[in-house]
Amino acid sequence: MLKKISVLDVRLGMFINELCGNWIDHPFWKKSFELDSEKDLHALKTCGIKEVWIDLSKGLDVEPEPSPESDEKKPPDTLPEAAKSDKKQEQQIALHQEMPRAQKLQAKAKRTVAFVFREARMGNALQSAEAVELVDEITQSVSRNSVALLNMSRLKSKDDHIYLHSVAVSALMIALGRQLGVESGTLKSLGMAGLLHDVGKVMIPDTILNKRGKLTPDEFEIVKTHSRRGWDILKSDPNVDEIGLDVCLHHHERWDGSGYPDKLSGETLSLYARMATVCDVYDALTSDCSYRKAFSPADAIRKMTEMQAVHFDKVVFHAFVKTVGIYPSGTLVKLKSGRLAVVADQSAKSLLTPVVKVFFSTKANEPIFPALVDLSKVPDPIASVEDPAKWKFDLKTMVGI
Ligand SMILES: [Fe+2]
Ligand SMILES: [Fe+2]
């Protein structure tokens, strides 16, 4: 029996009957074959093919979906189908163990990116060796725990916004690359690409970049030049490879061709550029900007779900949701017990049962002793996502948990 499945669900032991897409897009010369090597599995997941036909009479089926434990644990209807299954990579260490290191790394990263951008602004050679060393450390941090550095990077102020946005996009690209099964050497290229994708902004006047309120059409046209100007800065640097150049030039392209600068669409965009568009928009939405407050991480995912058909590659977006979670770290939630909590870490077991930090009882209307609770082990499901503004809590001071 033949079955069409997402390439994200492919696993060893399956019999691939047919790859969907143009043969020229993938590295396999055979039409049908048994998937029995890690090398082929990796090649299949990263070649840009989105769906395959498998033959169930000759090989394994997809792994069964985890069965929901109760109605309250069902994800909201608006979320993508793929987000309902959970194959998130296990964290190597707990969030609270990585946070002190992530804190130090973030401070160092901010200084390094500021230095690299400042030198570029002055027209000096790109200090890319500094960036290479930093990307190594970001990659290691994300490998130990994929959300610690991201939690830190959400705490941006206006002055350090561009630097911490670069660090966040770098960490997101690495985390998403791991989710997609990208090999470790390429992860570093993704990290470098994320770190330098907006370097062209050093050529845009501060009066425009820091303007309060919306830009005029003319000002927006000037901002739009940053991707090509960034490419110009990076093009002759020995530490920036094709992935870095491509991501810099095309991180504002859109799936439907409505982006810039080249109006590329669909699969004419590289996988890496498609990854960058998702990571870039997520970090932009979860950050304050001159004309609106930051979306909560959960609201950003909801917003991006609405934007998905126009803006993003569906497979890449679904992998991204698996990376950051349906309830990303930093989301304020109310549990069925009436306790308020902030999502602290993702659970290896399910996207629906993250680790949270409870801190307030809505029944008693008073704070409670803060404690980490793993919802995959405690029967107190998330009842709703709450607006921090409504409760007047400053979650920014609570993210470092
Ligand atoms: Fe940009
Ligand atoms: Fe950006």
mmCIF file of C-alpha atoms and ligand atoms in Angstrom:
data_model
loop_
_atom_site.group_PDB
_atom_site.id
_atom_site.type_symbol
_atom_site.label_atom_id
_atom_site.label_comp_id
_atom_site.label_asym_id
_atom_site.label_seq_id
_atom_site.Cartn_x
_atom_site.Cartn_y
_atom_site.Cartn_z
ATOM 1 C CA MET A 1 0.000 0.000 0.000
ATOM 2 C CA LEU A 2 1.363 3.400 -0.952
ATOM 3 C CA LYS A 3 1.164 6.412 1.366
ATOM 4 C CA LYS A 4 2.249 10.021 0.825
ATOM 5 C CA ILE A 5 4.054 11.500 3.848
ATOM 6 C CA SER A 6 5.983 14.621 4.804
ATOM 7 C CA VAL A 7 9.738 14.265 4.503
ATOM 8 C CA LEU A 8 9.924 15.302 8.183
ATOM 9 C CA ASP A 9 8.288 11.987 9.108
ATOM 10 C CA VAL A 10 10.672 9.832 7.097
ATOM 11 C CA ARG A 11 12.685 7.324 9.155
ATOM 12 C CA LEU A 12 15.104 4.454 8.635
ATOM 13 C CA GLY A 13 13.428 1.192 7.615
ATOM 14 C CA MET A 14 10.915 2.833 5.292
ATOM 15 C CA PHE A 15 10.674 1.841 1.629
ATOM 16 C CA ILE A 16 10.695 4.979 -0.515
ATOM 17 C CA ASN A 17 8.530 4.316 -3.538
ATOM 18 C CA GLU A 18 8.774 7.751 -5.094
ATOM 19 C CA LEU A 19 10.148 11.207 -4.302
ATOM 20 C CA CYS A 20 7.716 14.058 -4.969
ATOM 21 C CA GLY A 21 9.361 16.831 -6.962
ATOM 22 C CA ASN A 22 11.742 17.216 -9.837
ATOM 23 C CA TRP A 23 14.534 14.595 -9.937
ATOM 24 C CA ILE A 24 17.030 17.376 -10.573
ATOM 25 C CA ASP A 25 16.277 18.787 -7.111
ATOM 26 C CA HIS A 26 17.509 15.766 -5.197
ATOM 27 C CA PRO A 27 20.682 13.688 -4.995
ATOM 28 C CA PHE A 28 19.056 10.240 -5.465
ATOM 29 C CA TRP A 29 19.481 8.523 -8.792
ATOM 30 C CA LYS A 30 17.109 5.688 -7.884
ATOM 31 C CA LYS A 31 13.345 6.138 -8.028
ATOM 32 C CA SER A 32 12.532 3.480 -5.391
ATOM 33 C CA PHE A 33 14.752 2.226 -2.605
ATOM 34 C CA GLU A 34 14.845 1.002 0.962
ATOM 35 C CA LEU A 35 16.017 3.718 3.333
ATOM 36 C CA ASP A 36 18.680 1.933 5.325
ATOM 37 C CA SER A 37 21.486 4.437 5.872
ATOM 38 C CA GLU A 38 21.775 7.523 8.062
ATOM 39 C CA LYS A 39 23.569 9.230 5.169
ATOM 40 C CA ASP A 40 20.604 8.763 2.826
ATOM 41 C CA LEU A 41 18.167 9.789 5.577
ATOM 42 C CA HIS A 42 20.065 13.005 6.113
ATOM 43 C CA ALA A 43 20.349 13.656 2.359
ATOM 44 C CA LEU A 44 16.611 13.127 1.951
ATOM 45 C CA LYS A 45 15.700 15.493 4.777
ATOM 46 C CA THR A 46 17.925 18.294 3.580
ATOM 47 C CA CYS A 47 17.652 18.110 -0.226
ATOM 48 C CA GLY A 48 14.563 20.304 -0.439
ATOM 49 C CA ILE A 49 12.037 17.550 -1.281
ATOM 50 C CA LYS A 50 8.923 18.003 0.861
ATOM 51 C CA GLU A 51 6.946 14.803 0.423
ATOM 52 C CA VAL A 52 7.587 11.204 -0.537
ATOM 53 C CA TRP A 53 5.497 8.143 -1.314
ATOM 54 C CA ILE A 54 6.315 5.151 0.894
ATOM 55 C CA ASP A 55 5.321 1.527 0.316
ATOM 56 C CA LEU A 56 3.943 0.035 3.539
ATOM 57 C CA SER A 57 4.137 -3.507 2.191
ATOM 58 C CA LYS A 58 7.921 -3.240 1.909
ATOM 59 C CA GLY A 59 8.898 -1.062 4.882
ATOM 60 C CA LEU A 60 7.934 0.813 8.025
ATOM 61 C CA ASP A 61 5.056 3.278 8.398
ATOM 62 C CA VAL A 62 5.421 6.681 10.147
ATOM 63 C CA GLU A 63 5.663 6.627 13.911
ATOM 64 C CA PRO A 64 2.208 6.685 15.536
ATOM 65 C CA GLU A 65 0.926 10.050 16.787
ATOM 66 C CA PRO A 66 0.965 10.433 20.574
ATOM 67 C CA SER A 67 -2.636 10.051 21.764
ATOM 68 C CA PRO A 68 -4.021 13.129 23.536
ATOM 69 C CA GLU A 69 -4.579 12.530 27.241
ATOM 70 C CA SER A 70 -7.529 14.879 27.530
ATOM 71 C CA ASP A 71 -9.511 17.374 25.500
ATOM 72 C CA GLU A 72 -7.865 20.261 27.298
ATOM 73 C CA LYS A 73 -4.511 19.204 25.939
ATOM 74 C CA LYS A 74 -5.588 19.496 22.324
ATOM 75 C CA PRO A 75 -3.729 22.263 20.505
ATOM 76 C CA PRO A 76 -5.720 25.218 19.196
ATOM 77 C CA ASP A 77 -7.419 24.505 15.841
ATOM 78 C CA THR A 78 -5.492 27.215 14.080
ATOM 79 C CA LEU A 79 -2.164 25.540 14.643
ATOM 80 C CA PRO A 80 -0.574 23.499 11.877
ATOM 81 C CA GLU A 81 -1.228 19.777 11.697
ATOM 82 C CA ALA A 82 2.430 18.852 11.937
ATOM 83 C CA ALA A 83 2.743 20.651 15.259
ATOM 84 C CA LYS A 84 0.444 18.088 16.826
ATOM 85 C CA SER A 85 3.057 15.363 16.582
ATOM 86 C CA ASP A 86 6.189 15.616 18.613
ATOM 87 C CA LYS A 87 9.610 14.440 17.611
ATOM 88 C CA LYS A 88 11.494 17.298 19.224
ATOM 89 C CA GLN A 89 15.073 16.529 19.957
ATOM 90 C CA GLU A 90 15.792 15.889 23.585
ATOM 91 C CA GLN A 91 17.594 18.598 25.448
ATOM 92 C CA GLN A 92 21.056 17.582 26.558
ATOM 93 C CA ILE A 93 20.825 19.505 29.813
ATOM 94 C CA ALA A 94 18.078 21.320 31.716
ATOM 95 C CA LEU A 95 17.349 24.988 31.102
ATOM 96 C CA HIS A 96 18.407 26.140 34.559
ATOM 97 C CA GLN A 97 21.822 24.529 34.027
ATOM 98 C CA GLU A 98 22.411 26.311 30.720
ATOM 99 C CA MET A 99 20.985 29.701 31.690
ATOM 100 C CA PRO A 100 24.092 31.056 33.528
ATOM 101 C CA ARG A 101 26.288 30.132 30.555
ATOM 102 C CA ALA A 102 23.742 31.546 28.102
ATOM 103 C CA GLN A 103 23.685 34.782 30.091
ATOM 104 C CA LYS A 104 27.465 35.182 29.820
ATOM 105 C CA LEU A 105 27.430 34.165 26.168
ATOM 106 C CA GLN A 106 24.740 36.686 25.344
ATOM 107 C CA ALA A 107 26.745 39.533 26.902
ATOM 108 C CA LYS A 108 29.826 38.457 24.958
ATOM 109 C CA ALA A 109 27.811 37.977 21.753
ATOM 110 C CA LYS A 110 26.372 41.481 21.991
ATOM 111 C CA ARG A 111 29.873 42.985 22.315
ATOM 112 C CA THR A 112 31.228 40.892 19.441
ATOM 113 C CA VAL A 113 28.361 41.650 17.040
ATOM 114 C CA ALA A 114 28.550 45.353 17.945
ATOM 115 C CA PHE A 115 32.280 45.306 17.150
ATOM 116 C CA VAL A 116 31.820 43.440 13.842
ATOM 117 C CA PHE A 117 29.009 45.785 12.739
ATOM 118 C CA ARG A 118 30.900 48.911 13.839
ATOM 119 C CA GLU A 119 33.955 47.928 11.793
ATOM 120 C CA ALA A 120 31.730 47.229 8.782
ATOM 121 C CA ARG A 121 30.036 50.611 9.192
ATOM 122 C CA MET A 122 33.436 52.326 9.102
ATOM 123 C CA GLY A 123 34.241 50.537 5.856
ATOM 124 C CA ASN A 124 36.956 48.356 7.412
ATOM 125 C CA ALA A 125 37.427 44.674 6.596
ATOM 126 C CA LEU A 126 34.734 42.439 8.065
ATOM 127 C CA GLN A 127 35.946 40.981 11.376
ATOM 128 C CA SER A 128 34.493 37.613 10.485
ATOM 129 C CA ALA A 129 37.030 35.562 12.472
ATOM 130 C CA GLU A 130 35.444 36.993 15.634
ATOM 131 C CA ALA A 131 32.049 35.919 14.333
ATOM 132 C CA VAL A 132 33.279 32.374 13.567
ATOM 133 C CA GLU A 133 34.416 31.923 17.174
ATOM 134 C CA LEU A 134 31.120 33.277 18.465
ATOM 135 C CA VAL A 135 29.068 30.985 16.205
ATOM 136 C CA ASP A 136 30.982 28.004 17.629
ATOM 137 C CA GLU A 137 29.882 28.997 21.123
ATOM 138 C CA ILE A 138 26.279 29.663 20.051
ATOM 139 C CA THR A 139 26.159 26.247 18.355
ATOM 140 C CA GLN A 140 27.406 24.556 21.518
ATOM 141 C CA SER A 141 24.882 26.394 23.699
ATOM 142 C CA VAL A 142 21.970 25.487 21.397
ATOM 143 C CA SER A 143 23.146 21.861 21.339
ATOM 144 C CA ARG A 144 23.163 21.720 25.137
ATOM 145 C CA ASN A 145 19.763 23.401 25.459
ATOM 146 C CA SER A 146 17.941 24.894 22.490
ATOM 147 C CA VAL A 147 15.988 27.606 24.321
ATOM 148 C CA ALA A 148 18.328 29.089 26.959
ATOM 149 C CA LEU A 149 20.036 31.549 24.619
ATOM 150 C CA LEU A 150 16.734 32.355 22.920
ATOM 151 C CA ASN A 151 15.193 33.232 26.271
ATOM 152 C CA MET A 152 18.040 35.641 26.921
ATOM 153 C CA SER A 153 17.842 37.157 23.459
ATOM 154 C CA ARG A 154 14.216 38.179 23.962
ATOM 155 C CA LEU A 155 15.333 40.749 26.509
ATOM 156 C CA LYS A 156 16.264 43.418 23.972
ATOM 157 C CA SER A 157 16.410 47.153 24.484
ATOM 158 C CA LYS A 158 16.249 49.683 21.671
ATOM 159 C CA ASP A 159 20.017 50.227 21.743
ATOM 160 C CA ASP A 160 21.097 46.632 21.502
ATOM 161 C CA HIS A 161 18.172 45.411 19.411
ATOM 162 C CA ILE A 162 20.014 44.840 16.139
ATOM 163 C CA TYR A 163 22.859 42.967 17.852
ATOM 164 C CA LEU A 164 20.625 40.687 19.907
ATOM 165 C CA HIS A 165 18.339 40.135 16.905
ATOM 166 C CA SER A 166 21.423 38.833 15.075
ATOM 167 C CA VAL A 167 22.266 36.492 17.956
ATOM 168 C CA ALA A 168 18.661 35.277 18.199
ATOM 169 C CA VAL A 169 18.357 34.565 14.463
ATOM 170 C CA SER A 170 21.696 32.745 14.615
ATOM 171 C CA ALA A 171 20.478 30.536 17.499
ATOM 172 C CA LEU A 172 17.103 29.955 15.813
ATOM 173 C CA MET A 173 18.754 28.928 12.530
ATOM 174 C CA ILE A 174 20.932 26.413 14.377
ATOM 175 C CA ALA A 175 18.008 25.042 16.395
ATOM 176 C CA LEU A 176 15.824 24.748 13.283
ATOM 177 C CA GLY A 177 18.701 23.135 11.380
ATOM 178 C CA ARG A 178 19.009 20.497 14.114
ATOM 179 C CA GLN A 179 15.274 19.860 13.900
ATOM 180 C CA LEU A 180 15.578 19.362 10.139
ATOM 181 C CA GLY A 181 18.526 16.976 10.526
ATOM 182 C CA VAL A 182 21.128 19.301 9.013
ATOM 183 C CA GLU A 183 24.674 18.013 9.553
ATOM 184 C CA SER A 184 26.890 19.704 12.139
ATOM 185 C CA GLY A 185 29.242 21.422 9.661
ATOM 186 C CA THR A 186 26.303 23.076 7.936
ATOM 187 C CA LEU A 187 24.818 24.107 11.302
ATOM 188 C CA LYS A 188 27.766 26.444 11.753
ATOM 189 C CA SER A 189 27.133 27.973 8.334
ATOM 190 C CA LEU A 190 23.518 28.513 9.358
ATOM 191 C CA GLY A 191 24.636 30.146 12.604
ATOM 192 C CA MET A 192 27.028 32.431 10.724
ATOM 193 C CA ALA A 193 24.304 33.284 8.210
ATOM 194 C CA GLY A 194 21.892 34.184 11.018
ATOM 195 C CA LEU A 195 24.480 36.295 12.796
ATOM 196 C CA LEU A 196 25.347 38.375 9.726
ATOM 197 C CA HIS A 197 22.042 38.404 7.797
ATOM 198 C CA ASP A 198 21.307 42.052 8.684
ATOM 199 C CA VAL A 199 24.849 43.418 8.469
ATOM 200 C CA GLY A 200 23.697 45.605 5.560
ATOM 201 C CA LYS A 201 21.717 47.678 8.066
ATOM 202 C CA VAL A 202 24.981 49.382 9.028
ATOM 203 C CA MET A 203 24.630 51.222 5.701
ATOM 204 C CA ILE A 204 21.146 52.539 6.497
ATOM 205 C CA PRO A 205 20.985 55.962 8.216
ATOM 206 C CA ASP A 206 20.209 55.786 11.959
ATOM 207 C CA THR A 207 17.497 58.386 11.478
ATOM 208 C CA ILE A 208 15.553 55.801 9.475
ATOM 209 C CA LEU A 209 16.506 52.698 11.454
ATOM 210 C CA ASN A 210 15.637 54.315 14.799
ATOM 211 C CA LYS A 211 12.641 56.314 13.615
ATOM 212 C CA ARG A 212 9.680 56.227 15.974
ATOM 213 C CA GLY A 213 6.533 55.263 14.164
ATOM 214 C CA LYS A 214 5.977 53.796 10.727
ATOM 215 C CA LEU A 215 8.350 54.453 7.851
ATOM 216 C CA THR A 216 7.256 56.412 4.782
ATOM 217 C CA PRO A 217 7.265 54.444 1.483
ATOM 218 C CA ASP A 218 10.503 56.195 0.476
ATOM 219 C CA GLU A 219 12.165 55.331 3.775
ATOM 220 C CA PHE A 220 11.044 51.727 3.453
ATOM 221 C CA GLU A 221 12.624 51.566 -0.014
ATOM 222 C CA ILE A 222 15.925 52.625 1.585
ATOM 223 C CA VAL A 223 15.611 49.976 4.325
ATOM 224 C CA LYS A 224 14.955 47.357 1.663
ATOM 225 C CA THR A 225 18.437 47.944 0.236
ATOM 226 C CA HIS A 226 20.030 46.407 3.355
ATOM 227 C CA SER A 227 19.954 42.840 2.035
ATOM 228 C CA ARG A 228 21.891 43.642 -1.138
ATOM 229 C CA ARG A 229 24.235 45.984 0.708
ATOM 230 C CA GLY A 230 24.877 43.225 3.244
ATOM 231 C CA TRP A 231 25.665 40.818 0.420
ATOM 232 C CA ASP A 232 28.182 43.366 -0.892
ATOM 233 C CA ILE A 233 29.880 43.484 2.512
ATOM 234 C CA LEU A 234 30.044 39.692 2.839
ATOM 235 C CA LYS A 235 30.739 38.606 -0.740
ATOM 236 C CA SER A 236 34.542 38.547 -0.590
ATOM 237 C CA ASP A 237 34.939 37.353 3.003
ATOM 238 C CA PRO A 238 36.652 33.950 3.292
ATOM 239 C CA ASN A 239 34.650 33.027 6.405
ATOM 240 C CA VAL A 240 31.270 33.556 4.759
ATOM 241 C CA ASP A 241 30.145 30.741 2.485
ATOM 242 C CA GLU A 242 27.356 30.424 -0.089
ATOM 243 C CA ILE A 243 24.774 29.814 2.644
ATOM 244 C CA GLY A 244 25.725 33.060 4.414
ATOM 245 C CA LEU A 245 25.565 35.044 1.172
ATOM 246 C CA ASP A 246 22.267 33.504 0.114
ATOM 247 C CA VAL A 247 20.604 34.063 3.500
ATOM 248 C CA CYS A 248 21.834 37.660 3.634
ATOM 249 C CA LEU A 249 20.465 38.435 0.179
ATOM 250 C CA HIS A 250 17.186 36.522 0.423
ATOM 251 C CA HIS A 251 15.969 36.574 4.043
ATOM 252 C CA HIS A 252 13.159 38.995 3.087
ATOM 253 C CA GLU A 253 11.867 36.959 0.167
ATOM 254 C CA ARG A 254 8.427 35.386 0.597
ATOM 255 C CA TRP A 255 6.989 32.033 -0.402
ATOM 256 C CA ASP A 256 4.473 33.742 -2.748
ATOM 257 C CA GLY A 257 7.110 35.951 -4.403
ATOM 258 C CA SER A 258 6.008 39.176 -2.697
ATOM 259 C CA GLY A 259 9.302 39.746 -0.868
ATOM 260 C CA TYR A 260 12.519 41.501 -1.876
ATOM 261 C CA PRO A 261 15.025 42.046 -3.462
ATOM 262 C CA ASP A 262 14.607 39.428 -6.222
ATOM 263 C CA LYS A 263 10.936 38.451 -5.749
ATOM 264 C CA LEU A 264 11.908 34.781 -5.662
ATOM 265 C CA SER A 265 9.131 32.373 -4.754
ATOM 266 C CA GLY A 266 8.539 28.794 -3.620
ATOM 267 C CA GLU A 267 11.330 26.361 -4.232
ATOM 268 C CA THR A 268 13.378 28.805 -6.264
ATOM 269 C CA LEU A 269 14.363 29.979 -2.782
ATOM 270 C CA SER A 270 16.991 27.782 -1.142
ATOM 271 C CA LEU A 271 16.043 25.765 1.932
ATOM 272 C CA TYR A 272 18.365 28.003 3.968
ATOM 273 C CA ALA A 273 16.703 31.223 2.797
ATOM 274 C CA ARG A 274 13.282 29.688 3.571
ATOM 275 C CA MET A 275 14.542 28.869 7.078
ATOM 276 C CA ALA A 276 15.850 32.408 7.525
ATOM 277 C CA THR A 277 12.531 34.045 6.606
ATOM 278 C CA VAL A 278 10.789 32.095 9.374
ATOM 279 C CA CYS A 279 13.459 32.735 12.034
ATOM 280 C CA ASP A 280 13.718 36.430 11.127
ATOM 281 C CA VAL A 281 9.963 37.058 11.326
ATOM 282 C CA TYR A 282 9.602 35.142 14.607
ATOM 283 C CA ASP A 283 12.306 37.168 16.322
ATOM 284 C CA ALA A 284 10.955 40.436 14.896
ATOM 285 C CA LEU A 285 7.427 39.672 16.131
ATOM 286 C CA THR A 286 8.605 38.701 19.624
ATOM 287 C CA SER A 287 10.580 41.959 19.991
ATOM 288 C CA ASP A 288 9.333 45.467 20.752
ATOM 289 C CA CYS A 289 9.595 47.804 17.792
ATOM 290 C CA SER A 290 9.004 51.507 17.322
ATOM 291 C CA TYR A 291 5.303 51.183 16.487
ATOM 292 C CA ARG A 292 4.113 48.142 18.472
ATOM 293 C CA LYS A 293 4.815 46.057 21.554
ATOM 294 C CA ALA A 294 6.283 42.584 21.202
ATOM 295 C CA PHE A 295 3.918 39.684 20.593
ATOM 296 C CA SER A 296 4.106 36.912 23.179
ATOM 297 C CA PRO A 297 5.885 33.854 21.749
ATOM 298 C CA ALA A 298 2.594 31.925 21.558
ATOM 299 C CA ASP A 299 0.836 34.847 19.833
ATOM 300 C CA ALA A 300 3.743 35.144 17.401
ATOM 301 C CA ILE A 301 3.312 31.478 16.442
ATOM 302 C CA ARG A 302 -0.443 32.052 15.984
ATOM 303 C CA LYS A 303 0.189 35.144 13.870
ATOM 304 C CA MET A 304 2.733 33.285 11.762
ATOM 305 C CA THR A 305 0.274 30.418 11.295
ATOM 306 C CA GLU A 306 -2.107 32.960 9.713
ATOM 307 C CA MET A 307 0.717 34.359 7.548
ATOM 308 C CA GLN A 308 2.062 30.960 6.612
ATOM 309 C CA ALA A 309 0.516 30.391 3.153
ATOM 310 C CA VAL A 310 1.815 33.706 1.843
ATOM 311 C CA HIS A 311 5.092 33.992 3.675
ATOM 312 C CA PHE A 312 6.596 30.632 4.488
ATOM 313 C CA ASP A 313 7.437 27.176 3.265
ATOM 314 C CA LYS A 314 4.900 24.984 5.050
ATOM 315 C CA VAL A 315 7.343 22.165 5.866
ATOM 316 C CA VAL A 316 9.952 24.554 7.225
ATOM 317 C CA PHE A 317 7.342 26.430 9.263
ATOM 318 C CA HIS A 318 6.005 23.220 10.787
ATOM 319 C CA ALA A 319 9.542 22.175 11.726
ATOM 320 C CA PHE A 320 9.993 25.607 13.282
ATOM 321 C CA VAL A 321 6.880 25.136 15.439
ATOM 322 C CA LYS A 322 8.340 21.842 16.595
ATOM 323 C CA THR A 323 11.556 23.695 17.434
ATOM 324 C CA VAL A 324 10.148 26.499 19.578
ATOM 325 C CA GLY A 325 6.972 24.732 20.768
ATOM 326 C CA ILE A 326 3.266 25.544 20.647
ATOM 327 C CA TYR A 327 3.790 27.240 23.978
ATOM 328 C CA PRO A 328 7.255 28.722 23.473
ATOM 329 C CA SER A 329 9.375 29.572 26.490
ATOM 330 C CA GLY A 330 8.304 32.863 28.031
ATOM 331 C CA THR A 331 4.569 32.325 27.381
ATOM 332 C CA LEU A 332 2.261 33.192 30.297
ATOM 333 C CA VAL A 333 -0.279 30.418 30.821
ATOM 334 C CA LYS A 334 -3.083 29.583 33.251
ATOM 335 C CA LEU A 335 -3.228 25.991 34.398
ATOM 336 C CA LYS A 336 -6.440 24.089 35.064
ATOM 337 C CA SER A 337 -5.742 24.414 38.806
ATOM 338 C CA GLY A 338 -5.958 28.213 38.443
ATOM 339 C CA ARG A 339 -2.231 28.752 38.906
ATOM 340 C CA LEU A 340 -0.446 31.192 36.608
ATOM 341 C CA ALA A 341 2.875 30.059 35.210
ATOM 342 C CA VAL A 342 5.520 31.025 32.683
ATOM 343 C CA VAL A 343 6.701 28.397 30.212
ATOM 344 C CA ALA A 344 10.309 27.722 31.133
ATOM 345 C CA ASP A 345 11.404 24.838 28.934
ATOM 346 C CA GLN A 346 10.051 22.435 26.355
ATOM 347 C CA SER A 347 9.316 18.850 27.254
ATOM 348 C CA ALA A 348 10.878 16.017 25.294
ATOM 349 C CA LYS A 349 7.565 14.164 25.647
ATOM 350 C CA SER A 350 5.061 16.567 24.073
ATOM 351 C CA LEU A 351 4.761 20.090 22.719
ATOM 352 C CA LEU A 352 1.581 20.372 24.786
ATOM 353 C CA THR A 353 3.174 19.714 28.166
ATOM 354 C CA PRO A 354 6.155 22.048 28.635
ATOM 355 C CA VAL A 355 8.023 22.686 31.881
ATOM 356 C CA VAL A 356 6.530 25.785 33.549
ATOM 357 C CA LYS A 357 7.310 27.962 36.520
ATOM 358 C CA VAL A 358 4.194 28.518 38.655
ATOM 359 C CA PHE A 359 4.184 31.733 40.652
ATOM 360 C CA PHE A 360 0.626 33.015 41.271
ATOM 361 C CA SER A 361 -2.717 31.633 42.410
ATOM 362 C CA THR A 362 -5.706 33.197 40.660
ATOM 363 C CA LYS A 363 -8.030 31.527 43.163
ATOM 364 C CA ALA A 364 -6.340 33.115 46.194
ATOM 365 C CA ASN A 365 -5.326 36.135 44.084
ATOM 366 C CA GLU A 366 -1.848 36.144 45.587
ATOM 367 C CA PRO A 367 1.665 35.043 44.716
ATOM 368 C CA ILE A 368 2.733 31.512 45.533
ATOM 369 C CA PHE A 369 6.201 30.149 46.107
ATOM 370 C CA PRO A 370 7.744 29.869 42.604
ATOM 371 C CA ALA A 371 8.385 26.298 41.510
ATOM 372 C CA LEU A 372 9.259 24.499 38.292
ATOM 373 C CA VAL A 373 6.586 21.994 37.247
ATOM 374 C CA ASP A 374 6.994 19.480 34.422
ATOM 375 C CA LEU A 375 3.487 19.259 32.955
ATOM 376 C CA SER A 376 4.322 15.952 31.292
ATOM 377 C CA LYS A 377 4.507 14.484 34.811
ATOM 378 C CA VAL A 378 1.870 16.510 36.688
ATOM 379 C CA PRO A 379 -1.841 16.318 35.735
ATOM 380 C CA ASP A 380 -2.455 20.075 35.634
ATOM 381 C CA PRO A 381 -2.888 20.916 31.928
ATOM 382 C CA ILE A 382 -2.674 24.354 30.334
ATOM 383 C CA ALA A 383 -6.167 25.867 30.293
ATOM 384 C CA SER A 384 -5.355 29.108 28.437
ATOM 385 C CA VAL A 385 -2.661 31.442 27.214
ATOM 386 C CA GLU A 386 -2.853 34.699 29.169
ATOM 387 C CA ASP A 387 -2.013 38.279 28.246
ATOM 388 C CA PRO A 388 0.775 39.502 30.587
ATOM 389 C CA ALA A 389 -0.518 43.088 30.202
ATOM 390 C CA LYS A 390 -3.864 42.031 31.683
ATOM 391 C CA TRP A 391 -2.141 40.660 34.777
ATOM 392 C CA LYS A 392 0.424 43.485 34.906
ATOM 393 C CA PHE A 393 3.330 41.081 35.342
ATOM 394 C CA ASP A 394 6.714 42.014 33.956
ATOM 395 C CA LEU A 395 7.607 38.699 32.372
ATOM 396 C CA LYS A 396 10.924 40.024 31.117
ATOM 397 C CA THR A 397 12.251 39.818 34.649
ATOM 398 C CA MET A 398 10.911 36.286 34.967
ATOM 399 C CA VAL A 399 12.369 34.733 31.855
ATOM 400 C CA GLY A 400 15.750 34.063 33.413
ATOM 401 C CA ILE A 401 14.421 31.073 35.303
HETATM 402 FE FE FE B 1 16.679 42.038 7.339
HETATM 403 FE FE FE B 2 16.567 40.441 10.450
#
